[in-house]
Short mmCIF file of C-alpha atoms in Angstrom, two decimals:
data_model
loop_
_atom_site.label_atom_id
_atom_site.label_comp_id
_atom_site.label_asym_id
_atom_site.label_seq_id
_atom_site.Cartn_x
_atom_site.Cartn_y
_atom_site.Cartn_z
CA UNK E 7 -15.26 8.57 34.93
CA UNK E 8 -11.76 8.69 36.38
CA UNK E 9 -8.90 7.31 34.34
CA UNK E 10 -5.38 8.00 33.19
CA UNK E 11 -4.74 11.58 32.15
CA UNK E 12 -2.26 12.39 29.39
CA UNK E 13 0.13 14.94 30.93
CA UNK E 14 2.73 14.85 28.17
CA UNK E 15 1.74 13.47 24.80
CA UNK E 16 5.00 12.56 23.07
CA UNK E 17 5.36 12.36 19.30
CA UNK E 18 3.04 9.47 18.52
CA UNK E 19 0.82 7.66 20.98
CA UNK E 20 -2.23 6.13 19.32
CA UNK E 21 -5.20 4.05 20.35
CA UNK E 22 -5.04 0.83 18.34
CA UNK E 23 -6.81 -2.50 18.17
CA UNK E 24 -6.60 -5.34 15.65
CA UNK E 25 -7.49 -3.03 12.77
CA UNK E 26 -10.38 -2.03 10.52
CA UNK E 27 -11.59 -4.77 8.20
CA UNK E 28 -14.22 -5.22 5.53
CA UNK E 29 -13.97 -1.63 4.30
CA UNK E 30 -10.85 -1.58 2.15
CA UNK E 31 -13.00 -1.62 -1.00
CA UNK E 32 -14.12 1.89 0.04
CA UNK E 33 -10.53 3.14 0.11
CA UNK E 34 -10.33 2.88 3.91
CA UNK E 35 -6.99 1.61 5.22
CA UNK E 36 -6.56 -1.29 7.66
CA UNK E 37 -4.84 0.44 10.58
CA UNK E 38 -4.41 -1.44 13.85
CA UNK E 39 -1.41 -2.16 16.08
CA UNK E 40 1.76 -2.21 13.97
CA UNK E 41 3.19 -4.83 16.36
CA UNK E 42 -0.08 -6.73 16.81
CA UNK E 43 1.81 -9.56 18.56
CA UNK E 44 2.88 -7.27 21.40
CA UNK E 45 -0.61 -5.83 21.74
CA UNK E 46 -1.91 -9.42 21.80
CA UNK E 47 0.46 -10.39 24.62
CA UNK E 48 -0.38 -7.26 26.63
CA UNK E 49 -4.05 -8.16 26.38
CA UNK E 50 -3.33 -11.81 27.20
CA UNK E 51 -1.57 -10.76 30.40
CA UNK E 52 -4.80 -9.13 31.54
CA UNK E 53 -7.12 -11.84 30.23
CA UNK E 54 -8.50 -9.65 27.41
CA UNK E 55 -9.23 -10.68 23.84
CA UNK E 56 -5.96 -10.32 21.84
CA UNK E 57 -7.31 -7.46 19.75
CA UNK E 58 -8.82 -5.41 22.60
CA UNK E 59 -7.99 -1.69 22.27
CA UNK E 60 -4.82 -0.43 23.93
CA UNK E 61 -2.25 2.32 23.42
CA UNK E 62 0.61 2.07 20.93
CA UNK E 63 3.46 4.28 22.12
CA UNK E 64 6.02 4.98 19.40
CA UNK E 65 9.46 6.28 20.47
CA UNK E 66 8.29 7.47 23.93
CA UNK E 67 7.81 10.93 25.41
CA UNK E 68 4.44 10.03 26.98
CA UNK E 69 3.44 10.65 30.61
CA UNK E 70 0.18 9.42 32.10
CA UNK E 71 -1.19 10.49 35.52
CA UNK E 72 -3.48 8.04 37.31
CA UNK E 73 -6.69 9.41 38.81
CA UNK E 74 -7.76 5.90 39.77
CA UNK E 75 -5.90 2.72 40.73
CA UNK E 76 -5.82 -0.18 38.33
CA UNK E 77 -3.76 -3.03 36.87
CA UNK E 78 -2.16 -2.49 33.45
CA UNK E 79 0.04 -4.59 31.18
CA UNK E 80 3.07 -3.37 29.25
CA UNK E 81 4.78 -5.18 26.35
CA UNK E 82 6.83 -4.49 23.24
CA UNK E 83 9.71 -2.05 23.10
CA UNK E 84 11.70 -0.91 26.12
CA UNK E 85 11.05 2.83 26.02
CA UNK E 86 12.60 3.51 29.42
CA UNK E 87 9.24 3.31 31.22
CA UNK E 88 9.04 4.40 34.85
CA UNK E 89 6.30 4.32 37.49
CA UNK E 90 6.89 7.26 39.83
CA UNK E 91 10.50 7.27 38.63
CA UNK E 92 10.99 3.56 39.37
CA UNK E 93 12.06 1.60 36.25
CA UNK E 94 9.38 -0.64 34.78
CA UNK E 95 10.47 -3.44 32.46
CA UNK E 96 8.08 -4.39 29.65
CA UNK E 97 6.56 -7.86 29.63
CA UNK E 98 4.32 -7.94 32.69
CA UNK E 99 1.32 -6.62 34.56
CA UNK E 100 1.73 -3.90 37.18
CA UNK E 101 -0.48 -1.91 39.49
CA UNK E 102 -0.72 1.84 39.22
CA UNK E 103 -2.18 3.67 42.22
CA UNK E 104 -4.16 6.90 42.10
CA UNK E 105 -1.69 9.79 42.10
CA UNK E 106 1.12 7.87 40.41
CA UNK E 107 2.74 8.75 37.09
CA UNK E 108 3.65 6.35 34.28
CA UNK E 109 6.28 7.84 31.99
CA UNK E 110 7.95 6.68 28.76
CA UNK E 111 11.24 8.27 27.76
CA UNK E 112 13.11 7.00 24.69
CA UNK E 113 13.81 3.66 22.98
CA UNK E 114 16.43 1.31 24.42
CA UNK E 115 15.35 -1.73 22.45
CA UNK E 116 12.53 -1.70 19.91
CA UNK E 117 10.37 1.19 18.84
CA UNK E 118 6.79 0.64 19.96
CA UNK E 119 5.46 -0.20 23.43
CA UNK E 120 1.91 -1.43 24.07
CA UNK E 121 -0.19 -0.65 27.10
CA UNK E 122 -3.27 -2.77 27.77
CA UNK E 123 -6.14 -1.97 30.12
CA UNK E 124 -8.55 -4.17 32.09
CA UNK E 125 -11.27 -5.21 29.65
CA UNK E 126 -9.77 -2.95 26.95
CA UNK E 127 -9.60 0.81 26.55
CA UNK E 128 -12.89 2.71 26.13
CA UNK E 129 -13.45 4.27 22.73
CA UNK E 130 -16.36 4.20 20.30
CA UNK E 131 -15.61 2.12 17.19
CA UNK E 132 -15.76 3.87 13.81
CA UNK E 133 -16.43 1.55 10.85
CA UNK E 134 -15.99 -1.40 13.18
CA UNK E 135 -12.74 -0.43 14.89
CA UNK E 136 -11.19 2.10 17.26
CA UNK E 137 -7.86 2.00 15.36
CA UNK E 138 -6.58 5.58 14.98
CA UNK E 139 -5.72 6.36 11.39
CA UNK E 140 -4.56 9.96 11.44
CA UNK E 141 -4.44 10.46 7.67
CA UNK E 142 -8.06 9.32 7.31
CA UNK E 143 -9.41 11.02 10.46
CA UNK E 144 -10.95 7.78 11.72
CA UNK E 145 -10.92 6.10 15.14
CA UNK E 146 -9.23 7.01 18.41
CA UNK E 147 -10.76 8.68 21.47
CA UNK E 148 -12.85 11.20 19.55
CA UNK E 149 -13.45 9.17 16.40
CA UNK E 150 -11.36 11.65 14.39
CA UNK E 151 -8.21 9.56 14.37
CA UNK E 152 -6.03 12.05 16.18
CA UNK E 153 -2.97 11.18 18.24
CA UNK E 154 -3.22 11.30 22.05
CA UNK E 155 -2.82 14.87 23.26
CA UNK E 156 -2.36 16.55 26.62
CA UNK E 157 -5.50 16.43 28.74
CA UNK E 158 -6.96 13.30 27.13
CA UNK E 159 -8.49 10.91 29.64
CA UNK E 160 -8.06 7.17 29.09
CA UNK E 161 -10.73 4.98 30.66
CA UNK E 162 -11.29 1.25 30.43
CA UNK E 163 -14.09 -1.28 30.41
CA UNK E 164 -12.84 -3.19 33.50
CA UNK E 165 -14.06 -6.55 34.63
CA UNK E 166 -11.76 -9.17 33.18
CA UNK E 167 -8.57 -10.33 34.79
CA UNK E 168 -5.80 -12.64 33.69
CA UNK E 169 -4.73 -13.15 37.29
CA UNK E 170 -1.02 -13.54 37.77
CA UNK E 171 -0.05 -14.37 34.20
CA UNK E 172 3.57 -14.13 33.13
CA UNK E 173 4.84 -14.15 29.55
CA UNK E 174 6.13 -17.48 28.26
CA UNK E 175 9.78 -17.43 27.21
CA UNK E 176 10.30 -16.39 23.60
CA UNK E 177 7.08 -14.37 23.50
CA UNK E 178 7.28 -11.06 21.73
CA UNK E 179 8.82 -9.73 18.57
CA UNK E 180 12.30 -8.56 19.52
CA UNK E 181 15.22 -10.87 18.68
CA UNK E 182 17.39 -12.23 21.48
CA UNK E 183 21.09 -11.43 21.87
CA UNK E 184 23.09 -12.26 18.76
CA UNK E 185 19.97 -13.33 16.89
CA UNK E 186 19.38 -12.04 13.38
CA UNK E 187 16.28 -9.99 12.67
CA UNK E 188 14.76 -12.24 10.00
CA UNK E 189 11.58 -11.31 8.21
CA UNK E 190 9.58 -14.09 6.56
CA UNK E 191 8.33 -13.24 3.08
CA UNK E 192 5.73 -15.14 1.06
CA UNK E 193 6.87 -14.73 -2.53
CA UNK E 194 4.31 -13.87 -5.16
CA UNK E 195 2.76 -10.95 -7.04
CA UNK E 196 5.38 -9.80 -9.63
CA UNK E 197 8.37 -11.72 -8.20
CA UNK E 198 8.84 -13.61 -11.49
CA UNK E 199 9.41 -10.31 -13.30
CA UNK E 200 12.49 -9.33 -11.27
CA UNK E 201 15.95 -10.27 -12.53
CA UNK E 202 17.23 -13.58 -11.15
CA UNK E 203 20.15 -11.81 -9.54
CA UNK E 204 17.77 -9.41 -7.78
CA UNK E 205 15.69 -12.24 -6.34
CA UNK E 206 18.89 -13.92 -5.12
CA UNK E 207 20.19 -10.70 -3.57
CA UNK E 208 16.87 -9.94 -1.93
CA UNK E 209 17.21 -13.07 0.22
CA UNK E 210 20.99 -13.27 0.60
CA UNK E 211 22.04 -9.72 1.39
CA UNK E 212 21.36 -7.76 4.57
CA UNK E 213 18.98 -4.80 4.37
CA UNK E 214 19.03 -1.68 6.49
CA UNK E 215 15.87 -0.13 7.89
CA UNK E 216 15.81 3.41 6.51
CA UNK E 217 14.91 6.65 8.32
CA UNK E 218 11.88 6.82 6.07
CA UNK E 219 9.65 4.55 8.08
CA UNK E 220 6.19 5.03 9.52
CA UNK E 221 2.91 3.19 9.95
CA UNK E 222 2.28 3.36 6.18
CA UNK E 223 5.54 1.76 5.13
CA UNK E 224 9.16 1.04 5.96
CA UNK E 225 11.84 1.63 3.38
CA UNK E 226 14.76 -0.79 3.22
CA UNK E 227 18.14 0.11 1.76
CA UNK E 228 20.53 -2.38 0.24
CA UNK E 229 21.15 -3.92 -3.18
CA UNK E 230 19.29 -2.34 -6.09
CA UNK E 231 16.51 -4.68 -7.22
CA UNK E 232 15.75 -4.69 -10.94
CA UNK E 233 12.23 -5.15 -12.22
CA UNK E 234 12.16 -6.32 -15.83
CA UNK E 235 8.39 -6.35 -16.32
CA UNK E 236 6.14 -3.76 -17.90
CA UNK E 237 4.24 -0.93 -16.29
CA UNK E 238 1.45 -2.09 -14.01
CA UNK E 239 -2.17 -1.22 -13.52
CA UNK E 240 -2.83 -0.36 -9.84
CA UNK E 241 -4.08 -3.29 -7.77
CA UNK E 242 -5.02 -4.09 -4.17
CA UNK E 243 -2.16 -4.15 -1.65
CA UNK E 244 -2.02 -6.71 1.18
CA UNK E 245 -0.33 -6.11 4.55
CA UNK E 246 3.43 -6.49 4.32
CA UNK E 247 3.60 -6.09 0.53
CA UNK E 248 7.22 -5.54 -0.51
CA UNK E 249 6.94 -3.03 -3.33
CA UNK E 250 9.90 -1.91 -5.39
CA UNK E 251 9.83 1.56 -6.97
CA UNK E 252 12.11 2.54 -9.85
CA UNK E 253 15.12 3.18 -7.58
CA UNK E 254 15.19 -0.53 -6.69
CA UNK E 255 14.93 0.03 -2.92
CA UNK E 256 11.97 -1.86 -1.45
CA UNK E 257 9.23 -0.41 0.72
CA UNK E 258 7.35 -2.77 3.04
CA UNK E 259 3.77 -1.60 3.33
CA UNK E 260 2.30 -1.74 6.82
CA UNK E 261 -1.03 -1.13 8.53
CA UNK E 262 -1.79 2.41 7.30
CA UNK E 263 -0.85 1.74 3.66
CA UNK E 264 -2.98 2.99 0.79
CA UNK E 265 -5.49 0.34 -0.36
CA UNK E 266 -4.36 0.10 -4.00
CA UNK E 267 -1.09 0.87 -5.73
CA UNK E 268 0.88 0.29 -8.88
CA UNK E 269 4.46 -0.66 -7.98
CA UNK E 270 5.78 -4.17 -8.71
CA UNK E 271 6.08 -6.40 -5.66
CA UNK E 272 8.15 -9.39 -4.55
CA UNK E 273 5.32 -10.70 -2.39
CA UNK E 274 4.43 -9.85 1.18
CA UNK E 275 6.02 -10.20 4.60
CA UNK E 276 3.93 -12.38 6.89
CA UNK E 277 1.90 -10.54 9.53
CA UNK E 278 4.31 -11.92 12.16
CA UNK E 279 7.24 -10.45 10.22
CA UNK E 280 5.42 -7.11 9.93
CA UNK E 281 5.11 -7.04 13.73
CA UNK E 282 8.88 -7.62 14.03
CA UNK E 283 9.69 -4.99 11.42
CA UNK E 284 7.51 -2.49 13.29
CA UNK E 285 9.97 -2.76 16.20
CA UNK E 286 13.07 -1.97 14.12
CA UNK E 287 14.79 1.34 14.65
CA UNK E 288 16.36 3.04 11.63
CA UNK E 289 19.72 1.45 10.83
CA UNK E 290 18.67 -2.01 12.05
CA UNK E 291 19.97 -4.83 9.86
CA UNK E 292 17.25 -7.20 8.65
CA UNK E 293 17.26 -10.32 6.45
CA UNK E 294 14.41 -11.40 4.23
CA UNK E 295 13.75 -15.13 4.26
CA UNK E 296 11.38 -16.92 1.89
CA UNK E 297 8.57 -19.07 3.32
CA UNK E 298 5.58 -20.75 1.73
CA UNK E 299 2.05 -19.54 2.42
CA UNK E 300 1.49 -22.84 4.26
CA UNK E 301 4.50 -22.40 6.56
CA UNK E 302 3.44 -18.83 7.25
CA UNK E 303 -0.09 -19.96 8.06
CA UNK E 304 1.16 -22.64 10.48
CA UNK E 305 3.32 -20.11 12.35
CA UNK E 306 0.45 -17.65 12.47
CA UNK E 307 -2.03 -20.19 13.81
CA UNK E 308 0.50 -21.24 16.48
CA UNK E 309 0.72 -17.60 17.58
CA UNK E 310 -3.06 -17.31 17.83
CA UNK E 311 -3.28 -20.62 19.69
CA UNK E 312 -0.85 -19.25 22.29
CA UNK E 313 -3.54 -16.77 23.29
CA UNK E 314 -6.35 -19.32 23.16
CA UNK Z 26 -12.33 -11.39 -20.24
CA UNK Z 27 -9.10 -13.41 -20.02
CA UNK Z 28 -9.04 -16.79 -18.36
CA UNK Z 29 -8.80 -15.52 -14.80
CA UNK Z 30 -5.45 -16.07 -13.15
CA UNK Z 31 -5.25 -16.59 -9.40
CA UNK Z 32 -1.97 -15.35 -7.94
CA UNK Z 33 -0.63 -15.69 -4.41
CA UNK Z 34 0.41 -12.29 -3.09
CA UNK Z 35 0.91 -13.06 0.60
CA UNK Z 36 0.11 -15.48 3.43
CA UNK Z 37 -3.60 -14.74 3.36
CA UNK Z 38 -4.22 -12.86 0.11
CA UNK Z 39 -4.83 -13.74 -3.54
CA UNK Z 40 -5.04 -11.51 -6.58
CA UNK Z 41 -7.64 -12.53 -9.12
CA UNK Z 42 -6.59 -11.07 -12.47
CA UNK Z 43 -9.37 -10.74 -15.03
CA UNK Z 44 -7.99 -8.19 -17.52
CA UNK Z 45 -4.70 -6.67 -18.70
CA UNK Z 46 -5.71 -3.09 -19.34
CA UNK Z 47 -8.09 -0.39 -18.15
CA UNK Z 48 -11.36 -0.40 -20.05
CA UNK Z 49 -14.95 0.56 -19.28
CA UNK Z 50 -16.03 -2.69 -20.90
CA UNK Z 51 -14.39 -4.53 -17.98
CA UNK Z 52 -16.76 -3.16 -15.41
CA UNK Z 53 -19.73 -5.55 -15.78
CA UNK Z 54 -17.32 -8.49 -15.42
CA UNK Z 55 -15.55 -6.93 -12.46
CA UNK Z 56 -18.87 -6.33 -10.69
CA UNK Z 57 -20.00 -9.88 -11.34
CA UNK Z 58 -16.70 -11.28 -10.05
CA UNK Z 59 -16.96 -9.09 -6.95
CA UNK Z 60 -20.42 -10.45 -6.14
CA UNK Z 61 -19.47 -14.05 -6.90
CA UNK Z 62 -16.37 -13.93 -4.70
CA UNK Z 63 -18.22 -12.32 -1.81
CA UNK Z 64 -20.84 -15.06 -1.98
CA UNK Z 65 -18.27 -17.86 -2.31
CA UNK Z 66 -16.13 -16.79 0.63
CA UNK Z 67 -18.90 -15.65 2.96
CA UNK Z 68 -17.65 -15.46 6.54
CA UNK Z 69 -14.15 -16.48 5.44
CA UNK Z 70 -13.73 -13.17 3.59
CA UNK Z 71 -11.90 -10.41 5.47
CA UNK Z 72 -11.57 -7.84 2.67
CA UNK Z 73 -12.16 -7.72 -1.06
CA UNK Z 74 -10.49 -4.88 -2.96
CA UNK Z 75 -11.44 -4.50 -6.61
CA UNK Z 76 -9.21 -2.35 -8.78
CA UNK Z 77 -9.18 -1.72 -12.54
CA UNK Z 78 -8.35 -5.23 -13.71
CA UNK Z 79 -7.96 -7.28 -10.52
CA UNK Z 80 -9.61 -8.19 -7.23
CA UNK Z 81 -7.58 -8.68 -4.06
CA UNK Z 82 -9.08 -11.37 -1.84
CA UNK Z 83 -7.96 -11.22 1.80
CA UNK Z 84 -9.29 -14.38 3.45
CA UNK Z 85 -9.35 -15.72 6.99
CA UNK Z 86 -6.62 -18.35 7.42
CA UNK Z 87 -8.41 -19.69 10.46
CA UNK Z 88 -11.13 -20.88 8.03
CA UNK Z 89 -9.14 -21.71 4.88
CA UNK Z 90 -5.70 -22.72 3.70
CA UNK Z 91 -4.27 -21.55 0.38
CA UNK Z 92 -5.54 -24.52 -1.63
CA UNK Z 93 -9.06 -24.15 -0.26
CA UNK Z 94 -9.02 -20.42 -0.96
CA UNK Z 95 -7.87 -20.94 -4.55
CA UNK Z 96 -10.56 -23.57 -5.05
CA UNK Z 97 -13.23 -21.15 -3.82
CA UNK Z 98 -12.05 -18.54 -6.30
CA UNK Z 99 -12.05 -20.90 -9.27
CA UNK Z 100 -15.45 -22.32 -8.35
CA UNK Z 101 -16.88 -18.82 -7.94
CA UNK Z 102 -15.67 -17.73 -11.38
CA UNK Z 103 -16.94 -20.78 -13.28
CA UNK Z 104 -19.66 -19.74 -15.67
CA UNK Z 105 -19.39 -16.09 -14.64
CA UNK Z 106 -21.67 -13.84 -16.67
CA UNK Z 107 -21.27 -10.06 -16.79
CA UNK Z 108 -23.49 -8.00 -14.53
CA UNK Z 109 -26.36 -6.43 -16.42
CA UNK Z 110 -25.99 -2.74 -17.13
CA UNK Z 111 -27.70 -0.39 -14.74
CA UNK Z 112 -26.57 -2.27 -11.65
CA UNK Z 113 -24.28 0.58 -10.68
CA UNK Z 114 -25.86 3.82 -9.47
CA UNK Z 115 -25.97 6.99 -11.53
CA UNK Z 116 -24.81 10.23 -9.93
CA UNK Z 117 -25.02 13.84 -11.05
CA UNK Z 118 -22.34 15.87 -9.25
CA UNK Z 119 -22.75 19.67 -9.24
CA UNK Z 120 -19.45 21.51 -9.70
CA UNK Z 121 -18.53 25.16 -9.41
CA UNK Z 122 -15.82 25.46 -12.08
CA UNK Z 123 -13.78 28.51 -11.22
CA UNK Z 124 -10.10 29.40 -11.20
CA UNK Z 125 -10.26 30.39 -7.51
CA UNK Z 126 -11.12 26.85 -6.47
CA UNK Z 127 -9.76 25.16 -9.60
CA UNK Z 128 -6.37 26.73 -10.36
CA UNK Z 129 -5.55 24.46 -13.31
CA UNK Z 130 -8.76 25.34 -15.15
CA UNK Z 131 -7.09 28.33 -16.76
CA UNK Z 132 -3.94 26.45 -17.72
CA UNK Z 133 -5.90 23.71 -19.45
CA UNK Z 134 -8.03 26.32 -21.23
CA UNK Z 135 -4.92 28.14 -22.46
CA UNK Z 136 -3.37 24.95 -23.72
CA UNK Z 137 -6.49 24.11 -25.70
CA UNK Z 138 -7.00 27.71 -26.81
CA UNK Z 139 -10.53 27.78 -25.43
CA UNK Z 140 -12.33 29.52 -22.55
CA UNK Z 141 -12.49 28.00 -19.03
CA UNK Z 142 -16.25 27.60 -19.63
CA UNK Z 143 -15.49 25.44 -22.65
CA UNK Z 144 -13.19 23.25 -20.52
CA UNK Z 145 -15.93 22.74 -17.95
CA UNK Z 146 -18.45 22.05 -20.70
CA UNK Z 147 -16.20 19.31 -22.05
CA UNK Z 148 -15.67 17.85 -18.58
CA UNK Z 149 -19.46 17.75 -18.18
CA UNK Z 150 -20.13 16.32 -21.62
CA UNK Z 151 -19.84 12.62 -20.86
CA UNK Z 152 -20.57 9.94 -18.29
CA UNK Z 153 -17.61 8.54 -16.38
CA UNK Z 154 -17.33 5.05 -14.95
CA UNK Z 155 -16.02 4.50 -11.46
CA UNK Z 156 -13.16 2.02 -11.95
CA UNK Z 157 -11.80 1.73 -8.43
CA UNK Z 158 -11.77 3.28 -4.97
CA UNK Z 159 -8.48 3.93 -3.24
CA UNK Z 160 -5.90 6.56 -2.21
CA UNK Z 161 -8.28 7.83 0.49
CA UNK Z 162 -11.72 6.85 1.85
CA UNK Z 163 -14.29 7.46 -0.88
CA UNK Z 164 -11.75 8.57 -3.50
CA UNK Z 165 -12.97 7.20 -6.82
CA UNK Z 166 -10.83 6.78 -9.94
CA UNK Z 167 -13.12 7.65 -12.86
CA UNK Z 168 -12.65 7.53 -16.60
CA UNK Z 169 -12.21 7.94 -19.28
CA UNK Z 170 -11.68 11.56 -19.98
CA UNK Z 171 -11.98 13.25 -23.35
CA UNK Z 172 -8.54 12.89 -25.05
CA UNK Z 173 -7.96 16.63 -25.29
CA UNK Z 174 -8.59 17.21 -21.58
CA UNK Z 175 -5.97 14.63 -20.58
CA UNK Z 176 -3.37 16.46 -18.47
CA UNK Z 177 -0.24 15.14 -16.74
CA UNK Z 178 -0.07 15.19 -12.94
CA UNK Z 179 1.58 18.21 -11.29
CA UNK Z 180 5.36 17.90 -11.02
CA UNK Z 181 5.13 18.73 -7.33
CA UNK Z 182 2.00 17.58 -5.53
CA UNK Z 183 0.13 20.12 -3.39
CA UNK Z 184 0.35 19.68 0.38
CA UNK Z 185 -3.33 20.52 0.75
CA UNK Z 186 -6.16 20.00 -1.67
CA UNK Z 187 -9.57 21.10 -0.36
CA UNK Z 188 -12.39 18.60 0.17
CA UNK Z 189 -14.67 18.49 -2.85
CA UNK Z 190 -11.93 19.46 -5.30
CA UNK Z 191 -12.65 18.09 -8.76
CA UNK Z 192 -9.49 16.87 -10.45
CA UNK Z 193 -7.98 15.59 -13.68
CA UNK Z 194 -4.89 13.43 -14.26
CA UNK Z 195 -4.05 11.77 -17.56
CA UNK Z 196 -7.32 10.30 -18.82
CA UNK Z 197 -8.87 10.04 -15.37
CA UNK Z 198 -10.96 12.31 -13.20
CA UNK Z 199 -11.75 12.25 -9.48
CA UNK Z 200 -13.06 14.24 -6.53
CA UNK Z 201 -11.03 14.62 -3.31
CA UNK Z 202 -13.38 13.52 -0.48
CA UNK Z 203 -11.41 15.23 2.30
CA UNK Z 204 -8.58 17.73 2.71
CA UNK Z 205 -5.48 15.84 1.60
CA UNK Z 206 -2.26 16.13 -0.34
CA UNK Z 207 -2.62 15.60 -4.08
CA UNK Z 208 -0.92 15.96 -7.42
CA UNK Z 209 -3.90 16.08 -9.76
CA UNK Z 210 -5.02 19.17 -11.69
CA UNK Z 211 -7.86 20.92 -9.88
CA UNK Z 212 -10.60 22.41 -12.07
CA UNK Z 213 -13.46 23.07 -9.66
CA UNK Z 214 -15.21 22.12 -6.46
CA UNK Z 215 -18.38 20.25 -5.54
CA UNK Z 216 -20.50 20.90 -2.43
CA UNK Z 217 -21.40 17.18 -2.29
CA UNK Z 218 -19.89 15.10 0.55
CA UNK Z 219 -18.36 11.92 -0.84
CA UNK Z 220 -17.60 9.98 2.30
CA UNK Z 221 -19.16 10.02 5.74
CA UNK Z 222 -19.28 7.70 8.71
CA UNK Z 223 -23.02 8.44 8.97
CA UNK Z 224 -23.71 7.85 5.30
CA UNK Z 225 -25.36 4.56 4.37
CA UNK Z 226 -22.51 2.49 2.92
CA UNK Z 227 -20.07 5.32 3.85
CA UNK Z 228 -18.94 6.11 0.29
CA UNK Z 229 -21.12 7.88 -2.27
CA UNK Z 230 -19.36 6.15 -5.17
CA UNK Z 231 -18.83 2.44 -5.81
CA UNK Z 232 -17.00 0.71 -8.63
CA UNK Z 233 -19.36 0.35 -11.56
CA UNK Z 234 -21.26 3.57 -10.81
CA UNK Z 235 -21.72 6.19 -13.52
CA UNK Z 236 -20.97 9.82 -12.79
CA UNK Z 237 -21.81 12.97 -14.72
CA UNK Z 238 -20.63 16.41 -13.64
CA UNK Z 239 -22.88 19.46 -13.97
CA UNK Z 240 -21.64 23.06 -13.88
CA UNK Z 241 -23.31 25.29 -11.29
CA UNK Z 242 -22.93 28.95 -10.33
CA UNK Z 243 -21.07 30.25 -7.30
CA UNK Z 244 -24.45 31.11 -5.73
CA UNK Z 245 -25.80 27.61 -6.22
CA UNK Z 246 -22.54 26.15 -4.89
CA UNK Z 247 -22.79 28.17 -1.67
CA UNK Z 248 -26.53 27.48 -1.37
CA UNK Z 249 -25.77 23.76 -1.45
CA UNK Z 250 -23.30 24.12 1.42
CA UNK Z 251 -20.09 24.54 -0.58
CA UNK Z 252 -17.06 26.29 0.91
CA UNK Z 253 -15.87 28.93 -1.61
CA UNK Z 254 -12.53 29.59 0.13
CA UNK Z 255 -9.99 29.84 -2.70
CA UNK Z 256 -7.55 26.92 -2.87
CA UNK Z 257 -4.61 29.33 -2.69
CA UNK Z 258 -5.76 30.67 0.71
CA UNK Z 259 -5.42 27.30 2.36
CA UNK Z 260 -1.69 27.66 2.91
CA UNK Z 261 -1.08 25.93 -0.37
CA UNK Z 262 2.31 26.14 -1.99
CA UNK Z 263 2.27 27.18 -5.63
CA UNK Z 264 3.16 24.37 -7.99
CA UNK Z 265 5.21 24.54 -11.11
CA UNK Z 266 3.16 24.70 -14.26
CA UNK Z 267 3.27 21.63 -16.41
CA UNK Z 268 1.60 21.43 -19.77
#
C-alpha cells in the first residue's frame, strides 16, 4: 500500500497512541504521546478517536515524501514545518498530494509536533498499544519499538473525516504571550516528609527545565528541596510523579518512566500538566501550582468532553 | 499486616500501604490484596502495580472520583485474609555459572574465600520469593539472599548486560530479561526467556512466585538455547571492583 515514506528520519520521531495500560504490574511502562492533548486535537481535527495512533515528532529533522494524496492534521509544537517548502502552521488539517514533501526543521515554539492520519496510522498493537517504547523494544511500525528510520512507509486506516474542523481558541498546551507556564500538581505521596520551607519554595519559586529531559523524565532545577523522612521501599510510580533525589532537584516522571522506584515524591503533576511540560524546551521557566485531585479531575474531564 | 493506609499520589492514583518493610511473610497478604482490589475496581481499574509493601491503584476518573475510589479500596480490604500458600507458581531456573558470563562470580568467591562452584551452590541452595516486577518488562526482584552472598551494587553500572544474566545486589537476586544497562553483580546466565509478547501472560515470573536456581553445564546451557558469548565481548566497559 502506498503511503508516506520517511526520507530523513530526524533524531526522534515515534509512533504513539494513548499508551499501554493494564500491564504495568509486569514491569512494562506506559508509553504513549508525551503531549497527549496535542495528539488528541490532531485526531479530533480528522474525526478520529483522541487516542488514535499518530506520529510524535520531537525537535524536528523529519522529512516525509507522499506516494499518495491524503488529508493530515498537524498540532503541537511549531517545528518549522513546510509542505514543498511552503510554511505550514500547526493547528489545522491540510492536504498533501502525491509527490509532495512534508518537512520539519527545528523548534520555534514547543518541542513536540503531532501528525494525525485519516482513521489513524496503521501499526499492529503490541500488548494492547502501538506506542513505541524504545527501551523496552515494544510497539511502533515493526513491533520492536524503534524510532522511525529512513525508508519506513507510513500508511493509514482511512475512512473517517472530521470535515472542515478548526481548533477552538485556547486549545493546545503552549502558553499564550506573556502567560506563565504553570504546572498543576496534586500533592501527596511523601509530601508531608519534606521540610516546610521546601514545600513553600516548591510552589513559590520558578523552576527551570533542565537539559536532562526525555520521555522518561524531566529534571527541574531551582531551590534545593529537603526530604526529612527515612529511606523508602520502592513503590509504584504514577504519571507525572515529582520525585526528589538526594540532590534536592526534582525529576518529573513522564510516559516512559520505570514502573516502580524508591525516591520520595511531592505528589504528581496532572496529566494535563505533563502534556504542557512535554512541550518545554530546556531553560523554560515553569511554576508548580497545587490543585486538589477533584479540581484536576474536573479539568481533565472538561478536556475529554471537548473531543466528545 | 498494618492497618492499611490509603494515600493519594496523583489525580487518578492511590497507594495502598500494607507493610513498612520487605519481608517474605508479606507476600500472601500482598497477593490477597491484589486480587481483592482487581475484583473491587473491575472495569474502573487501569493499572495495578504491586511492589514490596504497597499497591499502586491507577483508576479511571471517568468512572470514579477520589472519594469513590478510596471507598472501593477500603471495602475491598475489609476482612482480607492472606492467600493460601502455593498460589504462586514454582520455577526452577537453570543457570550456567561461569566467570565468562558472570564476571562477579570470581570476586564474590574471593571475598568469601571459597570456590566459584561454592558460590553457585549457595545461590542455588534456597527458594526465593518474587517480591515485585519492575525496572524492565519481566524483571523480577527476588529475595532474600543468603547473608554472606549479599554484595553491593557496582559503583558504575554496565552499559550492557546480556539477556538471561543472573544477578545479585544486596540481599536480592534477579535475572535480566533483555539486553539492558545494569548495576547488579552478574554471576551466571540462564537460557530461559523471561518475557515474551507471545508468552501466555507475557512474564514468566509474577509476584508471589517461588524461584530456585539450578547449576547446569556449558553444554546443557547451549543445548537449551543459551548464548555463551562472554559478557566482556559485548562492548561492555569494565567496572571498578567493589567489595
